[in-house]
Amino acid sequence: MTVMKMTLAAAALSLAYAGSLFAADNMSKDQNKAEKQRIEQEAKAAKEKCKDMKGNAKDICMAEANGNEKVAKAELALKQNDTPKNRYDVAAAKADMEHNIAREKCDEMKGKEKETCQKDAKNARDTAKKQAKSERESAE
């Protein structure tokens, strides 16, 4: 009799726990959707701020806005599913963002200074991506 009560109690707890898991999964989908909307709204607002700017300052602002949006989306994917690939995607998005911003800043320079700036930006991006790739491969 006692064994039967314990079995029933264990079954009831299992079902209760499984139900909360399903509810948490649905909640995370709603949270994910809300987070995506928040990211898109923030990106749209950042791009709106850039519209009033002129020249290279506008280009830098847009590179930052686009980069931040891509990084935020990659980070959201990582929150949903922490995998080596998603960690790599976050690192790659950050490296690309920094590269694009740096290249836009290089446009203010001329001659060899500009060429050196662009090479440095490219090397920094490539190094960051190689590091992220090696981390991904060692994690897999």
PDB file of C-alpha atoms in Angstrom:
ATOM      1  CA  MET A   1       0.000   0.000   0.000  1.00  0.00           C
ATOM      2  CA  THR A   2       2.774   2.462   0.896  1.00  0.00           C
ATOM      3  CA  VAL A   3       4.670   1.632  -2.285  1.00  0.00           C
ATOM      4  CA  MET A   4       1.557   2.336  -4.316  1.00  0.00           C
ATOM      5  CA  LYS A   5       1.076   5.746  -2.677  1.00  0.00           C
ATOM      6  CA  MET A   6       4.712   6.600  -3.344  1.00  0.00           C
ATOM      7  CA  THR A   7       4.375   5.527  -6.964  1.00  0.00           C
ATOM      8  CA  LEU A   8       1.249   7.641  -7.412  1.00  0.00           C
ATOM      9  CA  ALA A   9       2.923  10.607  -5.741  1.00  0.00           C
ATOM     10  CA  ALA A  10       5.964  10.233  -7.994  1.00  0.00           C
ATOM     11  CA  ALA A  11       3.736  10.027 -11.072  1.00  0.00           C
ATOM     12  CA  ALA A  12       1.803  13.109 -10.011  1.00  0.00           C
ATOM     13  CA  LEU A  13       4.998  15.061  -9.429  1.00  0.00           C
ATOM     14  CA  SER A  14       6.364  13.951 -12.786  1.00  0.00           C
ATOM     15  CA  LEU A  15       3.255  15.132 -14.591  1.00  0.00           C
ATOM     16  CA  ALA A  16       3.245  18.414 -12.717  1.00  0.00           C
ATOM     17  CA  TYR A  17       6.893  19.010 -13.568  1.00  0.00           C
ATOM     18  CA  ALA A  18       6.363  18.062 -17.234  1.00  0.00           C
ATOM     19  CA  GLY A  19       3.481  20.518 -17.434  1.00  0.00           C
ATOM     20  CA  SER A  20       5.649  23.337 -16.120  1.00  0.00           C
ATOM     21  CA  LEU A  21       8.295  22.491 -18.702  1.00  0.00           C
ATOM     22  CA  PHE A  22       5.779  22.827 -21.511  1.00  0.00           C
ATOM     23  CA  ALA A  23       4.506  26.103 -20.077  1.00  0.00           C
ATOM     24  CA  ALA A  24       8.073  27.434 -19.785  1.00  0.00           C
ATOM     25  CA  ASP A  25       8.728  26.459 -23.409  1.00  0.00           C
ATOM     26  CA  ASN A  26       5.682  28.406 -24.586  1.00  0.00           C
ATOM     27  CA  MET A  27       6.694  31.353 -22.460  1.00  0.00           C
ATOM     28  CA  SER A  28      10.171  31.367 -23.973  1.00  0.00           C
ATOM     29  CA  LYS A  29       8.651  31.465 -27.454  1.00  0.00           C
ATOM     30  CA  ASP A  30       6.602  34.504 -26.455  1.00  0.00           C
ATOM     31  CA  GLN A  31       9.647  36.079 -24.824  1.00  0.00           C
ATOM     32  CA  ASN A  32      11.695  35.333 -27.929  1.00  0.00           C
ATOM     33  CA  LYS A  33       9.125  37.025 -30.140  1.00  0.00           C
ATOM     34  CA  ALA A  34       8.982  40.058 -27.841  1.00  0.00           C
ATOM     35  CA  GLU A  35      12.771  40.255 -27.753  1.00  0.00           C
ATOM     36  CA  LYS A  36      12.968  40.143 -31.565  1.00  0.00           C
ATOM     37  CA  GLN A  37      10.460  42.985 -31.761  1.00  0.00           C
ATOM     38  CA  ARG A  38      12.456  44.984 -29.209  1.00  0.00           C
ATOM     39  CA  ILE A  39      15.667  44.489 -31.206  1.00  0.00           C
ATOM     40  CA  GLU A  40      13.966  45.599 -34.418  1.00  0.00           C
ATOM     41  CA  GLN A  41      12.463  48.672 -32.731  1.00  0.00           C
ATOM     42  CA  GLU A  42      15.820  49.670 -31.250  1.00  0.00           C
ATOM     43  CA  ALA A  43      17.498  49.227 -34.634  1.00  0.00           C
ATOM     44  CA  LYS A  44      14.831  51.304 -36.336  1.00  0.00           C
ATOM     45  CA  ALA A  45      15.227  54.076 -33.729  1.00  0.00           C
ATOM     46  CA  ALA A  46      19.022  54.019 -34.110  1.00  0.00           C
ATOM     47  CA  LYS A  47      18.721  54.280 -37.897  1.00  0.00           C
ATOM     48  CA  GLU A  48      16.269  57.179 -37.519  1.00  0.00           C
ATOM     49  CA  LYS A  49      18.893  59.074 -35.506  1.00  0.00           C
ATOM     50  CA  CYS A  50      21.347  58.573 -38.368  1.00  0.00           C
ATOM     51  CA  LYS A  51      19.054  60.150 -40.951  1.00  0.00           C
ATOM     52  CA  ASP A  52      19.745  63.670 -39.698  1.00  0.00           C
ATOM     53  CA  MET A  53      23.503  63.210 -40.053  1.00  0.00           C
ATOM     54  CA  LYS A  54      25.557  63.955 -43.143  1.00  0.00           C
ATOM     55  CA  GLY A  55      28.544  62.402 -44.863  1.00  0.00           C
ATOM     56  CA  ASN A  56      30.803  59.934 -43.136  1.00  0.00           C
ATOM     57  CA  ALA A  57      29.249  60.535 -39.721  1.00  0.00           C
ATOM     58  CA  LYS A  58      26.005  59.124 -41.136  1.00  0.00           C
ATOM     59  CA  ASP A  59      27.858  56.122 -42.565  1.00  0.00           C
ATOM     60  CA  ILE A  60      29.494  55.412 -39.191  1.00  0.00           C
ATOM     61  CA  CYS A  61      26.163  55.762 -37.416  1.00  0.00           C
ATOM     62  CA  MET A  62      24.475  53.352 -39.838  1.00  0.00           C
ATOM     63  CA  ALA A  63      27.326  50.839 -39.490  1.00  0.00           C
ATOM     64  CA  GLU A  64      26.877  50.961 -35.711  1.00  0.00           C
ATOM     65  CA  ALA A  65      23.093  50.603 -35.935  1.00  0.00           C
ATOM     66  CA  ASN A  66      23.239  47.678 -38.370  1.00  0.00           C
ATOM     67  CA  GLY A  67      26.033  46.015 -36.439  1.00  0.00           C
ATOM     68  CA  ASN A  68      24.265  46.316 -33.097  1.00  0.00           C
ATOM     69  CA  GLU A  69      21.130  44.792 -34.622  1.00  0.00           C
ATOM     70  CA  LYS A  70      23.035  41.798 -36.015  1.00  0.00           C
ATOM     71  CA  VAL A  71      24.891  41.264 -32.742  1.00  0.00           C
ATOM     72  CA  ALA A  72      21.650  41.463 -30.747  1.00  0.00           C
ATOM     73  CA  LYS A  73      19.974  38.909 -33.023  1.00  0.00           C
ATOM     74  CA  ALA A  74      22.962  36.571 -32.748  1.00  0.00           C
ATOM     75  CA  GLU A  75      22.942  36.934 -28.952  1.00  0.00           C
ATOM     76  CA  LEU A  76      19.233  36.151 -28.886  1.00  0.00           C
ATOM     77  CA  ALA A  77      19.832  32.981 -30.890  1.00  0.00           C
ATOM     78  CA  LEU A  78      22.567  32.078 -28.403  1.00  0.00           C
ATOM     79  CA  LYS A  79      20.184  32.604 -25.472  1.00  0.00           C
ATOM     80  CA  GLN A  80      17.674  30.281 -27.108  1.00  0.00           C
ATOM     81  CA  ASN A  81      20.215  27.582 -27.935  1.00  0.00           C
ATOM     82  CA  ASP A  82      23.721  27.717 -26.490  1.00  0.00           C
ATOM     83  CA  THR A  83      25.761  25.864 -29.103  1.00  0.00           C
ATOM     84  CA  PRO A  84      29.319  26.310 -30.353  1.00  0.00           C
ATOM     85  CA  LYS A  85      27.927  27.541 -33.687  1.00  0.00           C
ATOM     86  CA  ASN A  86      25.762  30.197 -32.038  1.00  0.00           C
ATOM     87  CA  ARG A  87      28.687  31.323 -29.863  1.00  0.00           C
ATOM     88  CA  TYR A  88      30.750  31.619 -33.041  1.00  0.00           C
ATOM     89  CA  ASP A  89      27.968  33.579 -34.739  1.00  0.00           C
ATOM     90  CA  VAL A  90      27.960  36.114 -31.877  1.00  0.00           C
ATOM     91  CA  ALA A  91      31.723  36.536 -32.065  1.00  0.00           C
ATOM     92  CA  ALA A  92      31.625  36.825 -35.858  1.00  0.00           C
ATOM     93  CA  ALA A  93      28.822  39.412 -35.735  1.00  0.00           C
ATOM     94  CA  LYS A  94      30.812  41.487 -33.231  1.00  0.00           C
ATOM     95  CA  ALA A  95      33.966  41.208 -35.356  1.00  0.00           C
ATOM     96  CA  ASP A  96      32.060  42.229 -38.494  1.00  0.00           C
ATOM     97  CA  MET A  97      30.442  45.156 -36.696  1.00  0.00           C
ATOM     98  CA  GLU A  98      33.768  46.440 -35.389  1.00  0.00           C
ATOM     99  CA  HIS A  99      35.311  45.980 -38.841  1.00  0.00           C
ATOM    100  CA  ASN A 100      32.550  47.882 -40.612  1.00  0.00           C
ATOM    101  CA  ILE A 101      32.687  50.751 -38.116  1.00  0.00           C
ATOM    102  CA  ALA A 102      36.470  50.915 -38.341  1.00  0.00           C
ATOM    103  CA  ARG A 103      36.362  50.956 -42.149  1.00  0.00           C
ATOM    104  CA  GLU A 104      33.892  53.818 -42.101  1.00  0.00           C
ATOM    105  CA  LYS A 105      36.176  55.710 -39.728  1.00  0.00           C
ATOM    106  CA  CYS A 106      39.087  55.000 -42.087  1.00  0.00           C
ATOM    107  CA  ASP A 107      37.210  56.847 -44.837  1.00  0.00           C
ATOM    108  CA  GLU A 108      38.031  60.098 -43.043  1.00  0.00           C
ATOM    109  CA  MET A 109      41.725  59.453 -43.703  1.00  0.00           C
ATOM    110  CA  LYS A 110      43.723  59.752 -46.898  1.00  0.00           C
ATOM    111  CA  GLY A 111      46.541  57.936 -48.645  1.00  0.00           C
ATOM    112  CA  LYS A 112      48.736  55.458 -46.812  1.00  0.00           C
ATOM    113  CA  GLU A 113      47.121  56.294 -43.480  1.00  0.00           C
ATOM    114  CA  LYS A 114      43.759  55.166 -44.883  1.00  0.00           C
ATOM    115  CA  GLU A 115      45.245  51.997 -46.384  1.00  0.00           C
ATOM    116  CA  THR A 116      46.942  51.121 -43.101  1.00  0.00           C
ATOM    117  CA  CYS A 117      43.732  51.774 -41.178  1.00  0.00           C
ATOM    118  CA  GLN A 118      41.745  49.506 -43.501  1.00  0.00           C
ATOM    119  CA  LYS A 119      44.358  46.723 -43.302  1.00  0.00           C
ATOM    120  CA  ASP A 120      44.390  46.964 -39.502  1.00  0.00           C
ATOM    121  CA  ALA A 121      40.588  46.750 -39.420  1.00  0.00           C
ATOM    122  CA  LYS A 122      40.608  43.711 -41.701  1.00  0.00           C
ATOM    123  CA  ASN A 123      43.360  41.996 -39.698  1.00  0.00           C
ATOM    124  CA  ALA A 124      41.511  42.615 -36.424  1.00  0.00           C
ATOM    125  CA  ARG A 125      38.323  41.101 -37.878  1.00  0.00           C
ATOM    126  CA  ASP A 126      40.144  38.117 -39.338  1.00  0.00           C
ATOM    127  CA  THR A 127      41.971  37.463 -36.067  1.00  0.00           C
ATOM    128  CA  ALA A 128      38.750  37.654 -34.057  1.00  0.00           C
ATOM    129  CA  LYS A 129      36.991  35.264 -36.447  1.00  0.00           C
ATOM    130  CA  LYS A 130      39.895  32.799 -36.412  1.00  0.00           C
ATOM    131  CA  GLN A 131      39.888  32.834 -32.616  1.00  0.00           C
ATOM    132  CA  ALA A 132      36.134  32.253 -32.537  1.00  0.00           C
ATOM    133  CA  LYS A 133      36.433  29.470 -35.097  1.00  0.00           C
ATOM    134  CA  SER A 134      39.115  27.666 -33.112  1.00  0.00           C
ATOM    135  CA  GLU A 135      36.979  27.977 -29.958  1.00  0.00           C
ATOM    136  CA  ARG A 136      33.992  26.564 -31.839  1.00  0.00           C
ATOM    137  CA  GLU A 137      36.013  23.644 -33.205  1.00  0.00           C
ATOM    138  CA  SER A 138      37.469  22.796 -29.795  1.00  0.00           C
ATOM    139  CA  ALA A 139      33.983  22.922 -28.237  1.00  0.00           C
ATOM    140  CA  GLU A 140      32.568  20.547 -30.844  1.00  0.00           C
TER     141      GLU A 140
END
